[in-house]
Amino acid sequence: MRSYLRRALPVIVVLAALFTAGCGASGDENPAASTGVLRVGTEGVYAPFSYHDAATGELTGYDVDVARAVADKLGVRVEFVETPWDSIFAALEANRFDVVANEVTINDERKAKYDLSEPYSVGEGVIVTRADDNSITTLDDLKGKVAAENATSNWSEIARKAGARVEAVEGFTQAIKLLNQGRVDVVVNDSIAVYAYLAETGDQTVKIAGKIGEKSEQGFAARKNSGLLPDLNKALDELRADGTLAAISQRYLKADASGAPAAAETPKTTWDLVLGSLGPLAKAAITMTIPLTIISFIIGLVIALAVALARLSANRVLSTVARFYISIIRGTPLLVQLFIVFYALPEFGVKIDPFPAAVIAFSLNVGGYAAEIIRSAIQSIPKGQWEAAETIGLNYAGTLRRIILPQAARVAVPPLSNTLISLVKDTSLASTILVTELLRQAQIIAAPRFEFFALYGTAAIYYWVICLVLSFGQNRLERRLERHVAR
């Protein structure tokens, strides 16, 4: 028996080696091949590249169809993960999906950090203005103008270098909307996106005012050393050769994409980027985040006191109106309230600048939540206090001012302080309506270099410090009010 095993041992070793080699070969396959699913990150709001069909509600677009065609070539199922553009690379690095298909411009900076496929579309940079504006025709004319751009796009960098003040937006459609409303002066973007937009909408209020001489190639982006590039490039070559890419291009873009790659700068180190961001972040906190918080909270408290008293009123009409206001504020997201004030009201002829619009939305929101806090604090005061005030001849207003509110303030301070601290953090939502507060400044700095963790972490520290100061102030105020409470 042992002799037989000794003779069979070489054969077993050879078979084991072959089996191990086979396993190793399969390990070299890309993640999509091993799982049977290609996870694709895309915006879903960037027509005509990635958007939802109005009739069916299904995700569609040029990049979406290209991704589907590539998945077919790879023999795998495609799964789309819709992600805002500003955070799409952060989500890629967090392994939320395998590739980005959202008109990712190929440049040296991105090549250093990501796996970039061969291009599947090519465009040329153009300057878009309102139809009646003849003051901008070249990049030199952008100096001192306001441009609406995606924070992480190369067009944003081009506009900023030309001297424009860049307002970061979520997508091209939002940028054009702001241009139409007169909130910005110009949009710099890819010619393919602009031509497709004009062909689809027939919009006569904007025009292509000039070209900037910059061309860009767009491809898939994957994590570095993902193992996906060989198969992605092979699939794209086959789709290009059999005419599929051209057909998809004509369907959505009304043109056949072609051109040359764009250039890029040498990136800074993370440490240099963080150090350079400290000043701009502090400025954004001091000039935008903190004033927005203080102004909104003060106005919100005035609204809250009025609503709380109306809520306690014996007048049924006042009480009903107050209940309805509180219900609306507490029943709708703050982000929706911001969008209504800033984006929806202009459709009725009411156009409010970004900072005042944010103050209005935040103040109304604080008013709705703080009203219930103040109401409960007033109701916590024994009714005997009201009766005692009446016996000494105080009227309703005098009783509130001299007796009830000083005692209710002590009860209301802790929950109102929590509301104030929450408001500090909620001001980050103002970035969605073009207020360049702390978070938006961090996004603007991080976007061109893709250093999201470092810059968002720095911004988080700023928020934390502000909240610590407010918490310290809350403790001091509580101790001060303790002296007015009977023991």
JSON list of N, CA and C in Angstrom, two decimals, residues 128-131 176 179-180 197-198 203-208:
[
{"chain": "A", "resi": 128, "resn": "VAL", "atom": "N", "xyz": [-21.61, 78.86, -23.06]},
{"chain": "A", "resi": 128, "resn": "VAL", "atom": "CA", "xyz": [-23.05, 79.05, -23.24]},
{"chain": "A", "resi": 128, "resn": "VAL", "atom": "C", "xyz": [-23.50, 80.28, -22.45]},
{"chain": "A", "resi": 129, "resn": "THR", "atom": "N", "xyz": [-24.21, 81.17, -23.10]},
{"chain": "A", "resi": 129, "resn": "THR", "atom": "CA", "xyz": [-24.73, 82.38, -22.46]},
{"chain": "A", "resi": 129, "resn": "THR", "atom": "C", "xyz": [-26.21, 82.53, -22.79]},
{"chain": "A", "resi": 130, "resn": "ARG", "atom": "N", "xyz": [-26.84, 83.53, -22.19]},
{"chain": "A", "resi": 130, "resn": "ARG", "atom": "CA", "xyz": [-28.21, 83.86, -22.59]},
{"chain": "A", "resi": 130, "resn": "ARG", "atom": "C", "xyz": [-28.19, 84.41, -24.02]},
{"chain": "A", "resi": 131, "resn": "ALA", "atom": "N", "xyz": [-29.28, 84.21, -24.72]},
{"chain": "A", "resi": 131, "resn": "ALA", "atom": "CA", "xyz": [-29.33, 84.57, -26.14]},
{"chain": "A", "resi": 131, "resn": "ALA", "atom": "C", "xyz": [-29.11, 86.06, -26.37]},
{"chain": "A", "resi": 176, "resn": "ILE", "atom": "N", "xyz": [-28.15, 75.25, -16.59]},
{"chain": "A", "resi": 176, "resn": "ILE", "atom": "CA", "xyz": [-28.89, 75.96, -17.62]},
{"chain": "A", "resi": 176, "resn": "ILE", "atom": "C", "xyz": [-30.09, 76.69, -17.01]},
{"chain": "A", "resi": 179, "resn": "LEU", "atom": "N", "xyz": [-28.90, 79.79, -15.50]},
{"chain": "A", "resi": 179, "resn": "LEU", "atom": "CA", "xyz": [-28.57, 80.74, -16.57]},
{"chain": "A", "resi": 179, "resn": "LEU", "atom": "C", "xyz": [-29.84, 81.40, -17.10]},
{"chain": "A", "resi": 180, "resn": "ASN", "atom": "N", "xyz": [-30.88, 80.60, -17.30]},
{"chain": "A", "resi": 180, "resn": "ASN", "atom": "CA", "xyz": [-32.15, 81.14, -17.78]},
{"chain": "A", "resi": 180, "resn": "ASN", "atom": "C", "xyz": [-32.74, 82.14, -16.79]},
{"chain": "A", "resi": 197, "resn": "TYR", "atom": "N", "xyz": [-28.87, 69.05, -25.66]},
{"chain": "A", "resi": 197, "resn": "TYR", "atom": "CA", "xyz": [-29.88, 69.80, -24.91]},
{"chain": "A", "resi": 197, "resn": "TYR", "atom": "C", "xyz": [-30.68, 70.70, -25.85]},
{"chain": "A", "resi": 198, "resn": "LEU", "atom": "N", "xyz": [-30.00, 71.42, -26.73]},
{"chain": "A", "resi": 198, "resn": "LEU", "atom": "CA", "xyz": [-30.68, 72.33, -27.65]},
{"chain": "A", "resi": 198, "resn": "LEU", "atom": "C", "xyz": [-31.57, 71.56, -28.62]},
{"chain": "A", "resi": 203, "resn": "ASP", "atom": "N", "xyz": [-34.62, 75.07, -26.85]},
{"chain": "A", "resi": 203, "resn": "ASP", "atom": "CA", "xyz": [-34.49, 76.28, -26.03]},
{"chain": "A", "resi": 203, "resn": "ASP", "atom": "C", "xyz": [-33.85, 77.41, -26.83]},
{"chain": "A", "resi": 204, "resn": "GLN", "atom": "N", "xyz": [-34.59, 78.51, -26.98]},
{"chain": "A", "resi": 204, "resn": "GLN", "atom": "CA", "xyz": [-34.09, 79.67, -27.73]},
{"chain": "A", "resi": 204, "resn": "GLN", "atom": "C", "xyz": [-33.54, 80.76, -26.81]},
{"chain": "A", "resi": 205, "resn": "THR", "atom": "N", "xyz": [-33.58, 80.52, -25.50]},
{"chain": "A", "resi": 205, "resn": "THR", "atom": "CA", "xyz": [-33.15, 81.57, -24.56]},
{"chain": "A", "resi": 205, "resn": "THR", "atom": "C", "xyz": [-31.65, 81.53, -24.29]},
{"chain": "A", "resi": 206, "resn": "VAL", "atom": "N", "xyz": [-30.98, 80.45, -24.73]},
{"chain": "A", "resi": 206, "resn": "VAL", "atom": "CA", "xyz": [-29.53, 80.36, -24.54]},
{"chain": "A", "resi": 206, "resn": "VAL", "atom": "C", "xyz": [-28.87, 80.07, -25.89]},
{"chain": "A", "resi": 207, "resn": "LYS", "atom": "N", "xyz": [-27.57, 80.32, -25.93]},
{"chain": "A", "resi": 207, "resn": "LYS", "atom": "CA", "xyz": [-26.85, 80.11, -27.19]},
{"chain": "A", "resi": 207, "resn": "LYS", "atom": "C", "xyz": [-25.41, 79.70, -26.90]},
{"chain": "A", "resi": 208, "resn": "ILE", "atom": "N", "xyz": [-24.77, 79.10, -27.86]},
{"chain": "A", "resi": 208, "resn": "ILE", "atom": "CA", "xyz": [-23.33, 78.84, -27.80]},
{"chain": "A", "resi": 208, "resn": "ILE", "atom": "C", "xyz": [-22.63, 80.10, -28.27]}
]
